[in-house]
Amino acid sequence: MFVQTSYFRCTLILILSFCYVHSARILGVFQYPSISHQVVFQQIWRELSLRGHDVVVVTPNPLNDPKLVNLTEIDVGSIKNLISAGDDLQSSMSKDSPTPQIMKAFYDTSLVLQDAIFKDKQFNAIYNNSKEKFDLVMVESHHPGMYSLAGRFDCPSIGISSLGVVIPIHGSVGNTNHPVLYPDMNLPVHSNLNVFQKIYSIYNSIFLNIYYDNWVMKQSDEIARKYLGNDIPYLGDLANNVSFLLINTNHIIHTIRPHVPKIIQMGQMHIRKPKPLPTELKTLLDNAKNGVIYFSLGSNVKSVNIDKNLQKIFLETMADLPYTVLWKWEADALENKPNNVITRKWFPQQDLLAHPNVKAFVTQGGLQSIEEAISREVPMVGLPFIGDQPMTLNKLSQAGVALVHDPVTVTKEELKSSIIKVATDPSFRRNIHKAKIELEDQPETGLERAVWWIEYAIRHKGAPHLKSPTADVKWWEFIFLDVILVLSLAMFIFLRLAKFLYNILSFIPKEKQY
Ligand SMILES: *[C@@H]1O[C@H](CO)[C@@H](O)[C@H](O)[C@H]1NC(C)=O
Ligand SMILES: *[C@@H]1O[C@H](CO)[C@@H](O)[C@H](O)[C@H]1NC(C)=O
Ligand SMILES: *[C@@H]1O[C@H](CO)[C@@H](O)[C@H](O)[C@H]1NC(C)=O
């Protein structure tokens, strides 16, 4: 009887919470026009709409799938021109620039994109309509400006990143930010820093925090107010009030670091079962009896954009390899193309890497490419260019699944010998197989986890009860400045007192002599 009642109660609660979640109306704004980022967010908004939520998404890369009847996509694809107009961002984000310079270039672009998206007519019709209501706002966490929408609609927010997040964003939810133990994602080293790396990491961390809180937030807040009016809370407070940060990191590819409960690690969001290759490509791979090297620098770096000298090194290396080389070369023609090299502007990368004849993957080390390589068990030769690429490749090389070279200094001989080593030495295959099974041994998929916590935020109207007290710790408390000050004061008083007593004591015998 008791069992039955509680069973009934449970079922009722389940149905009620299910119904409640069902009615949720969700707004997502994903502003960065790069498909390798958007492909992560796409999975989330597709899944939420399939679960019956009413989802409105602003994105430069809509799915345009007529089967998704509960999804409204506002296409802001035109903002792509704001980036590719100059490849300045690319060169200014090079890993050889100082991190502060990289961050400045990144956030300058972020603000331009934020403004352009607010200007969009279709989006304006939504945020400027006083009758519109949302239960949750999803924001790309690297671009905090859109947290303003949580203020506009007075609802909880979720921040999502297609990679890790920078130090100030970790700090916003109270993650410990010890710069020597957990360097920023854009620094090339993740552990065992030498003393110069420690000094640089501390400097970088202080710069980032000050710059982010006092410049990025203020500028973004001003832009938001231009469009949403002055009735919203300060953007910095809205960003710090995020319910969950869904980040795309894991313990195999990334630095291991402690996380507060508001951090949810997703992972392998865009990985799916391999699809059959187009016939012509399949034949080509089947016939490549010596094996295939797949060469791609991803959708942001792009082989056509890199230094001519490096292109020449690539070509000479490829010509010298005893393999067929498939090169993602984003132009129609390629001068002096060796006979064993086949170029395409685009390859179905996930499916291609699943072909058994692919021996090695030469990559810039973008996170989505690395996830694909691990999933398909193809060891890598890494040439990191920007952002998190140096750090992740550094970790993978320690795990014995990749050999890494600096694209600025790499020579033809080094590149050739690394490619041959990765393609022939069985230890790389063994290690990447191990990395794959360790990575995939999880209670649920990254997408299931992401959607669970998004619906959790809807069910509980945010997650203020999960806020870590560390989120409110001031920097001077973090480095014990208050404690040091009190102890110094106590020491000072003690010393003065001791001196005073000493003076009195030495005064007494003098009196006697007198
Ligand atoms: C659309 O949402 C409704 C409930 O709101 C749900 O029953 C239906 O399955 C959803 N359809 C699709 C195709 O996602
Ligand atoms: C928002 O709507 C109001 C009228 O409802 C209008 O006066 C205002 O110009 C609109 N703002 C923008 C940015 O479109
Ligand atoms: C923070 O979020 C909670 C729940 O989402 C909300 O009730 C509260 O008003 C928010 N506070 C601020 C300052 O935005």
PDB file of N, CA, C and O in Angstrom, residues 190-248:
ATOM      1  N   HIS A 190      50.414  23.108 -19.374  1.00  0.00           N
ATOM      2  CA  HIS A 190      49.306  22.836 -18.461  1.00  0.00           C
ATOM      3  C   HIS A 190      49.758  22.314 -17.109  1.00  0.00           C
ATOM      4  O   HIS A 190      48.983  22.255 -16.171  1.00  0.00           O
ATOM      5  N   SER A 191      51.047  21.902 -17.000  1.00  0.00           N
ATOM      6  CA  SER A 191      51.514  21.443 -15.684  1.00  0.00           C
ATOM      7  C   SER A 191      53.028  21.555 -15.629  1.00  0.00           C
ATOM      8  O   SER A 191      53.685  21.739 -16.655  1.00  0.00           O
ATOM      9  N   ASN A 192      53.572  21.410 -14.412  1.00  0.00           N
ATOM     10  CA  ASN A 192      55.019  21.480 -14.193  1.00  0.00           C
ATOM     11  C   ASN A 192      55.654  22.705 -14.841  1.00  0.00           C
ATOM     12  O   ASN A 192      56.614  22.590 -15.612  1.00  0.00           O
ATOM     13  N   LEU A 193      55.123  23.883 -14.563  1.00  0.00           N
ATOM     14  CA  LEU A 193      55.657  25.114 -15.149  1.00  0.00           C
ATOM     15  C   LEU A 193      57.035  25.414 -14.553  1.00  0.00           C
ATOM     16  O   LEU A 193      57.253  25.175 -13.359  1.00  0.00           O
ATOM     17  N   ASN A 194      57.953  25.913 -15.391  1.00  0.00           N
ATOM     18  CA  ASN A 194      59.210  26.396 -14.827  1.00  0.00           C
ATOM     19  C   ASN A 194      58.986  27.814 -14.291  1.00  0.00           C
ATOM     20  O   ASN A 194      57.909  28.377 -14.468  1.00  0.00           O
ATOM     21  N   VAL A 195      60.011  28.376 -13.662  1.00  0.00           N
ATOM     22  CA  VAL A 195      59.758  29.617 -12.925  1.00  0.00           C
ATOM     23  C   VAL A 195      59.362  30.775 -13.848  1.00  0.00           C
ATOM     24  O   VAL A 195      58.538  31.607 -13.502  1.00  0.00           O
ATOM     25  N   PHE A 196      59.887  30.793 -15.073  1.00  0.00           N
ATOM     26  CA  PHE A 196      59.526  31.871 -16.004  1.00  0.00           C
ATOM     27  C   PHE A 196      58.089  31.702 -16.497  1.00  0.00           C
ATOM     28  O   PHE A 196      57.349  32.669 -16.650  1.00  0.00           O
ATOM     29  N   GLN A 197      57.700  30.439 -16.731  1.00  0.00           N
ATOM     30  CA  GLN A 197      56.313  30.174 -17.132  1.00  0.00           C
ATOM     31  C   GLN A 197      55.362  30.547 -15.995  1.00  0.00           C
ATOM     32  O   GLN A 197      54.268  31.065 -16.238  1.00  0.00           O
ATOM     33  N   LYS A 198      55.789  30.297 -14.754  1.00  0.00           N
ATOM     34  CA  LYS A 198      54.950  30.665 -13.614  1.00  0.00           C
ATOM     35  C   LYS A 198      54.738  32.180 -13.579  1.00  0.00           C
ATOM     36  O   LYS A 198      53.613  32.652 -13.414  1.00  0.00           O
ATOM     37  N   ILE A 199      55.845  32.931 -13.751  1.00  0.00           N
ATOM     38  CA  ILE A 199      55.736  34.397 -13.712  1.00  0.00           C
ATOM     39  C   ILE A 199      54.806  34.868 -14.830  1.00  0.00           C
ATOM     40  O   ILE A 199      53.915  35.679 -14.619  1.00  0.00           O
ATOM     41  N   TYR A 200      54.971  34.294 -16.024  1.00  0.00           N
ATOM     42  CA  TYR A 200      54.126  34.713 -17.148  1.00  0.00           C
ATOM     43  C   TYR A 200      52.664  34.371 -16.882  1.00  0.00           C
ATOM     44  O   TYR A 200      51.764  35.169 -17.152  1.00  0.00           O
ATOM     45  N   SER A 201      52.438  33.191 -16.324  1.00  0.00           N
ATOM     46  CA  SER A 201      51.063  32.756 -16.065  1.00  0.00           C
ATOM     47  C   SER A 201      50.382  33.646 -15.017  1.00  0.00           C
ATOM     48  O   SER A 201      49.198  33.971 -15.141  1.00  0.00           O
ATOM     49  N   ILE A 202      51.151  34.064 -14.001  1.00  0.00           N
ATOM     50  CA  ILE A 202      50.578  34.951 -12.972  1.00  0.00           C
ATOM     51  C   ILE A 202      50.252  36.316 -13.591  1.00  0.00           C
ATOM     52  O   ILE A 202      49.162  36.847 -13.429  1.00  0.00           O
ATOM     53  N   TYR A 203      51.205  36.827 -14.369  1.00  0.00           N
ATOM     54  CA  TYR A 203      50.973  38.116 -15.046  1.00  0.00           C
ATOM     55  C   TYR A 203      49.740  38.027 -15.949  1.00  0.00           C
ATOM     56  O   TYR A 203      48.851  38.881 -15.933  1.00  0.00           O
ATOM     57  N   ASN A 204      49.677  36.951 -16.724  1.00  0.00           N
ATOM     58  CA  ASN A 204      48.582  36.755 -17.669  1.00  0.00           C
ATOM     59  C   ASN A 204      47.238  36.672 -16.944  1.00  0.00           C
ATOM     60  O   ASN A 204      46.242  37.245 -17.374  1.00  0.00           O
ATOM     61  N   SER A 205      47.238  35.984 -15.814  1.00  0.00           N
ATOM     62  CA  SER A 205      46.006  35.814 -15.057  1.00  0.00           C
ATOM     63  C   SER A 205      45.515  37.149 -14.490  1.00  0.00           C
ATOM     64  O   SER A 205      44.331  37.470 -14.561  1.00  0.00           O
ATOM     65  N   ILE A 206      46.458  37.948 -13.959  1.00  0.00           N
ATOM     66  CA  ILE A 206      46.070  39.258 -13.414  1.00  0.00           C
ATOM     67  C   ILE A 206      45.552  40.145 -14.538  1.00  0.00           C
ATOM     68  O   ILE A 206      44.504  40.775 -14.428  1.00  0.00           O
ATOM     69  N   PHE A 207      46.283  40.149 -15.654  1.00  0.00           N
ATOM     70  CA  PHE A 207      45.839  40.965 -16.795  1.00  0.00           C
ATOM     71  C   PHE A 207      44.431  40.564 -17.230  1.00  0.00           C
ATOM     72  O   PHE A 207      43.550  41.403 -17.397  1.00  0.00           O
ATOM     73  N   LEU A 208      44.224  39.266 -17.437  1.00  0.00           N
ATOM     74  CA  LEU A 208      42.932  38.783 -17.956  1.00  0.00           C
ATOM     75  C   LEU A 208      41.786  39.185 -17.043  1.00  0.00           C
ATOM     76  O   LEU A 208      40.754  39.667 -17.508  1.00  0.00           O
ATOM     77  N   ASN A 209      41.971  38.985 -15.724  1.00  0.00           N
ATOM     78  CA  ASN A 209      40.896  39.309 -14.791  1.00  0.00           C
ATOM     79  C   ASN A 209      40.542  40.788 -14.834  1.00  0.00           C
ATOM     80  O   ASN A 209      39.368  41.147 -14.910  1.00  0.00           O
ATOM     81  N   ILE A 210      41.574  41.632 -14.816  1.00  0.00           N
ATOM     82  CA  ILE A 210      41.305  43.072 -14.808  1.00  0.00           C
ATOM     83  C   ILE A 210      40.674  43.497 -16.130  1.00  0.00           C
ATOM     84  O   ILE A 210      39.670  44.209 -16.171  1.00  0.00           O
ATOM     85  N   TYR A 211      41.244  43.011 -17.214  1.00  0.00           N
ATOM     86  CA  TYR A 211      40.759  43.388 -18.548  1.00  0.00           C
ATOM     87  C   TYR A 211      39.317  42.926 -18.768  1.00  0.00           C
ATOM     88  O   TYR A 211      38.471  43.676 -19.266  1.00  0.00           O
ATOM     89  N   TYR A 212      39.030  41.703 -18.366  1.00  0.00           N
ATOM     90  CA  TYR A 212      37.700  41.130 -18.597  1.00  0.00           C
ATOM     91  C   TYR A 212      36.638  41.861 -17.771  1.00  0.00           C
ATOM     92  O   TYR A 212      35.607  42.266 -18.278  1.00  0.00           O
ATOM     93  N   ASP A 213      36.922  42.029 -16.466  1.00  0.00           N
ATOM     94  CA  ASP A 213      35.917  42.627 -15.591  1.00  0.00           C
ATOM     95  C   ASP A 213      35.731  44.110 -15.867  1.00  0.00           C
ATOM     96  O   ASP A 213      34.629  44.629 -15.759  1.00  0.00           O
ATOM     97  N   ASN A 214      36.834  44.803 -16.186  1.00  0.00           N
ATOM     98  CA  ASN A 214      36.739  46.258 -16.263  1.00  0.00           C
ATOM     99  C   ASN A 214      36.609  46.793 -17.675  1.00  0.00           C
ATOM    100  O   ASN A 214      36.201  47.927 -17.855  1.00  0.00           O
ATOM    101  N   TRP A 215      36.940  46.001 -18.662  1.00  0.00           N
ATOM    102  CA  TRP A 215      36.803  46.524 -20.014  1.00  0.00           C
ATOM    103  C   TRP A 215      35.750  45.742 -20.806  1.00  0.00           C
ATOM    104  O   TRP A 215      34.735  46.297 -21.221  1.00  0.00           O
ATOM    105  N   VAL A 216      35.961  44.434 -20.939  1.00  0.00           N
ATOM    106  CA  VAL A 216      35.037  43.633 -21.748  1.00  0.00           C
ATOM    107  C   VAL A 216      33.608  43.757 -21.211  1.00  0.00           C
ATOM    108  O   VAL A 216      32.667  44.053 -21.966  1.00  0.00           O
ATOM    109  N   MET A 217      33.439  43.552 -19.893  1.00  0.00           N
ATOM    110  CA  MET A 217      32.100  43.592 -19.304  1.00  0.00           C
ATOM    111  C   MET A 217      31.448  44.957 -19.497  1.00  0.00           C
ATOM    112  O   MET A 217      30.285  45.062 -19.851  1.00  0.00           O
ATOM    113  N   LYS A 218      32.221  46.018 -19.245  1.00  0.00           N
ATOM    114  CA  LYS A 218      31.645  47.373 -19.322  1.00  0.00           C
ATOM    115  C   LYS A 218      31.228  47.706 -20.751  1.00  0.00           C
ATOM    116  O   LYS A 218      30.148  48.222 -20.991  1.00  0.00           O
ATOM    117  N   GLN A 219      32.107  47.372 -21.715  1.00  0.00           N
ATOM    118  CA  GLN A 219      31.780  47.653 -23.118  1.00  0.00           C
ATOM    119  C   GLN A 219      30.550  46.852 -23.551  1.00  0.00           C
ATOM    120  O   GLN A 219      29.652  47.373 -24.199  1.00  0.00           O
ATOM    121  N   SER A 220      30.526  45.565 -23.190  1.00  0.00           N
ATOM    122  CA  SER A 220      29.400  44.707 -23.571  1.00  0.00           C
ATOM    123  C   SER A 220      28.110  45.199 -22.939  1.00  0.00           C
ATOM    124  O   SER A 220      27.046  45.168 -23.546  1.00  0.00           O
ATOM    125  N   ASP A 221      28.219  45.648 -21.690  1.00  0.00           N
ATOM    126  CA  ASP A 221      27.052  46.168 -20.978  1.00  0.00           C
ATOM    127  C   ASP A 221      26.487  47.390 -21.704  1.00  0.00           C
ATOM    128  O   ASP A 221      25.282  47.519 -21.886  1.00  0.00           O
ATOM    129  N   GLU A 222      27.391  48.256 -22.169  1.00  0.00           N
ATOM    130  CA  GLU A 222      26.941  49.458 -22.872  1.00  0.00           C
ATOM    131  C   GLU A 222      26.203  49.111 -24.155  1.00  0.00           C
ATOM    132  O   GLU A 222      25.164  49.682 -24.472  1.00  0.00           O
ATOM    133  N   ILE A 223      26.762  48.154 -24.893  1.00  0.00           N
ATOM    134  CA  ILE A 223      26.110  47.744 -26.143  1.00  0.00           C
ATOM    135  C   ILE A 223      24.728  47.186 -25.840  1.00  0.00           C
ATOM    136  O   ILE A 223      23.735  47.530 -26.491  1.00  0.00           O
ATOM    137  N   ALA A 224      24.636  46.310 -24.832  1.00  0.00           N
ATOM    138  CA  ALA A 224      23.352  45.690 -24.496  1.00  0.00           C
ATOM    139  C   ALA A 224      22.313  46.754 -24.131  1.00  0.00           C
ATOM    140  O   ALA A 224      21.154  46.687 -24.558  1.00  0.00           O
ATOM    141  N   ARG A 225      22.734  47.743 -23.360  1.00  0.00           N
ATOM    142  CA  ARG A 225      21.803  48.792 -22.919  1.00  0.00           C
ATOM    143  C   ARG A 225      21.254  49.607 -24.085  1.00  0.00           C
ATOM    144  O   ARG A 225      20.130  50.111 -24.045  1.00  0.00           O
ATOM    145  N   LYS A 226      22.096  49.748 -25.127  1.00  0.00           N
ATOM    146  CA  LYS A 226      21.661  50.485 -26.321  1.00  0.00           C
ATOM    147  C   LYS A 226      20.397  49.853 -26.897  1.00  0.00           C
ATOM    148  O   LYS A 226      19.544  50.535 -27.434  1.00  0.00           O
ATOM    149  N   TYR A 227      20.323  48.527 -26.792  1.00  0.00           N
ATOM    150  CA  TYR A 227      19.213  47.818 -27.435  1.00  0.00           C
ATOM    151  C   TYR A 227      18.132  47.379 -26.455  1.00  0.00           C
ATOM    152  O   TYR A 227      16.967  47.275 -26.818  1.00  0.00           O
ATOM    153  N   LEU A 228      18.512  47.069 -25.217  1.00  0.00           N
ATOM    154  CA  LEU A 228      17.542  46.506 -24.268  1.00  0.00           C
ATOM    155  C   LEU A 228      17.032  47.541 -23.275  1.00  0.00           C
ATOM    156  O   LEU A 228      16.150  47.258 -22.474  1.00  0.00           O
ATOM    157  N   GLY A 229      17.603  48.737 -23.305  1.00  0.00           N
ATOM    158  CA  GLY A 229      17.183  49.760 -22.357  1.00  0.00           C
ATOM    159  C   GLY A 229      17.933  49.646 -21.046  1.00  0.00           C
ATOM    160  O   GLY A 229      18.733  48.732 -20.851  1.00  0.00           O
ATOM    161  N   ASN A 230      17.621  50.570 -20.136  1.00  0.00           N
ATOM    162  CA  ASN A 230      18.400  50.676 -18.903  1.00  0.00           C
ATOM    163  C   ASN A 230      17.842  49.892 -17.727  1.00  0.00           C
ATOM    164  O   ASN A 230      18.371  49.961 -16.634  1.00  0.00           O
ATOM    165  N   ASP A 231      16.749  49.122 -17.974  1.00  0.00           N
ATOM    166  CA  ASP A 231      16.090  48.436 -16.858  1.00  0.00           C
ATOM    167  C   ASP A 231      16.752  47.125 -16.464  1.00  0.00           C
ATOM    168  O   ASP A 231      16.259  46.421 -15.591  1.00  0.00           O
ATOM    169  N   ILE A 232      17.831  46.771 -17.134  1.00  0.00           N
ATOM    170  CA  ILE A 232      18.441  45.476 -16.824  1.00  0.00           C
ATOM    171  C   ILE A 232      19.563  45.645 -15.790  1.00  0.00           C
ATOM    172  O   ILE A 232      20.191  46.704 -15.732  1.00  0.00           O
ATOM    173  N   PRO A 233      19.805  44.586 -14.971  1.00  0.00           N
ATOM    174  CA  PRO A 233      20.934  44.649 -14.023  1.00  0.00           C
ATOM    175  C   PRO A 233      22.251  44.777 -14.785  1.00  0.00           C
ATOM    176  O   PRO A 233      22.316  44.516 -15.993  1.00  0.00           O
ATOM    177  N   TYR A 234      23.315  45.157 -14.058  1.00  0.00           N
ATOM    178  CA  TYR A 234      24.637  45.264 -14.680  1.00  0.00           C
ATOM    179  C   TYR A 234      25.052  43.907 -15.250  1.00  0.00           C
ATOM    180  O   TYR A 234      24.882  42.862 -14.608  1.00  0.00           O
ATOM    181  N   LEU A 235      25.614  43.938 -16.460  1.00  0.00           N
ATOM    182  CA  LEU A 235      25.958  42.697 -17.168  1.00  0.00           C
ATOM    183  C   LEU A 235      26.871  41.782 -16.352  1.00  0.00           C
ATOM    184  O   LEU A 235      26.710  40.568 -16.354  1.00  0.00           O
ATOM    185  N   GLY A 236      27.839  42.385 -15.645  1.00  0.00           N
ATOM    186  CA  GLY A 236      28.759  41.575 -14.845  1.00  0.00           C
ATOM    187  C   GLY A 236      28.013  40.745 -13.806  1.00  0.00           C
ATOM    188  O   GLY A 236      28.340  39.583 -13.564  1.00  0.00           O
ATOM    189  N   ASP A 237      26.955  41.335 -13.195  1.00  0.00           N
ATOM    190  CA  ASP A 237      26.172  40.592 -12.202  1.00  0.00           C
ATOM    191  C   ASP A 237      25.372  39.484 -12.867  1.00  0.00           C
ATOM    192  O   ASP A 237      25.222  38.390 -12.319  1.00  0.00           O
ATOM    193  N   LEU A 238      24.851  39.767 -14.050  1.00  0.00           N
ATOM    194  CA  LEU A 238      24.085  38.730 -14.771  1.00  0.00           C
ATOM    195  C   LEU A 238      24.994  37.566 -15.156  1.00  0.00           C
ATOM    196  O   LEU A 238      24.621  36.403 -15.023  1.00  0.00           O
ATOM    197  N   ALA A 239      26.201  37.890 -15.635  1.00  0.00           N
ATOM    198  CA  ALA A 239      27.124  36.826 -16.050  1.00  0.00           C
ATOM    199  C   ALA A 239      27.541  35.972 -14.854  1.00  0.00           C
ATOM    200  O   ALA A 239      27.648  34.752 -14.960  1.00  0.00           O
ATOM    201  N   ASN A 240      27.758  36.625 -13.695  1.00  0.00           N
ATOM    202  CA  ASN A 240      28.143  35.863 -12.498  1.00  0.00           C
ATOM    203  C   ASN A 240      26.987  35.057 -11.925  1.00  0.00           C
ATOM    204  O   ASN A 240      27.187  34.189 -11.092  1.00  0.00           O
ATOM    205  N   ASN A 241      25.771  35.341 -12.387  1.00  0.00           N
ATOM    206  CA  ASN A 241      24.577  34.665 -11.869  1.00  0.00           C
ATOM    207  C   ASN A 241      24.169  33.493 -12.766  1.00  0.00           C
ATOM    208  O   ASN A 241      23.068  32.971 -12.651  1.00  0.00           O
ATOM    209  N   VAL A 242      25.059  33.095 -13.666  1.00  0.00           N
ATOM    210  CA  VAL A 242      24.731  32.016 -14.605  1.00  0.00           C
ATOM    211  C   VAL A 242      24.389  30.740 -13.822  1.00  0.00           C
ATOM    212  O   VAL A 242      24.988  30.460 -12.776  1.00  0.00           O
ATOM    213  N   SER A 243      23.400  29.986 -14.301  1.00  0.00           N
ATOM    214  CA  SER A 243      22.985  28.770 -13.572  1.00  0.00           C
ATOM    215  C   SER A 243      24.013  27.657 -13.732  1.00  0.00           C
ATOM    216  O   SER A 243      24.418  27.036 -12.755  1.00  0.00           O
ATOM    217  N   PHE A 244      24.402  27.388 -14.981  1.00  0.00           N
ATOM    218  CA  PHE A 244      25.441  26.386 -15.227  1.00  0.00           C
ATOM    219  C   PHE A 244      26.334  26.851 -16.358  1.00  0.00           C
ATOM    220  O   PHE A 244      25.880  27.553 -17.260  1.00  0.00           O
ATOM    221  N   LEU A 245      27.597  26.449 -16.278  1.00  0.00           N
ATOM    222  CA  LEU A 245      28.499  26.650 -17.407  1.00  0.00           C
ATOM    223  C   LEU A 245      28.754  25.277 -18.010  1.00  0.00           C
ATOM    224  O   LEU A 245      29.349  24.419 -17.359  1.00  0.00           O
ATOM    225  N   LEU A 246      28.275  25.057 -19.229  1.00  0.00           N
ATOM    226  CA  LEU A 246      28.528  23.791 -19.905  1.00  0.00           C
ATOM    227  C   LEU A 246      29.800  23.968 -20.727  1.00  0.00           C
ATOM    228  O   LEU A 246      29.813  24.761 -21.677  1.00  0.00           O
ATOM    229  N   ILE A 247      30.849  23.280 -20.338  1.00  0.00           N
ATOM    230  CA  ILE A 247      32.108  23.448 -21.073  1.00  0.00           C
ATOM    231  C   ILE A 247      32.509  22.127 -21.717  1.00  0.00           C
ATOM    232  O   ILE A 247      32.141  21.056 -21.245  1.00  0.00           O
ATOM    233  N   ASN A 248      33.267  22.249 -22.802  1.00  0.00           N
ATOM    234  CA  ASN A 248      33.529  21.060 -23.624  1.00  0.00           C
ATOM    235  C   ASN A 248      34.924  20.502 -23.331  1.00  0.00           C
ATOM    236  O   ASN A 248      35.753  20.398 -24.228  1.00  0.00           O
TER     237      ASN A 248
END
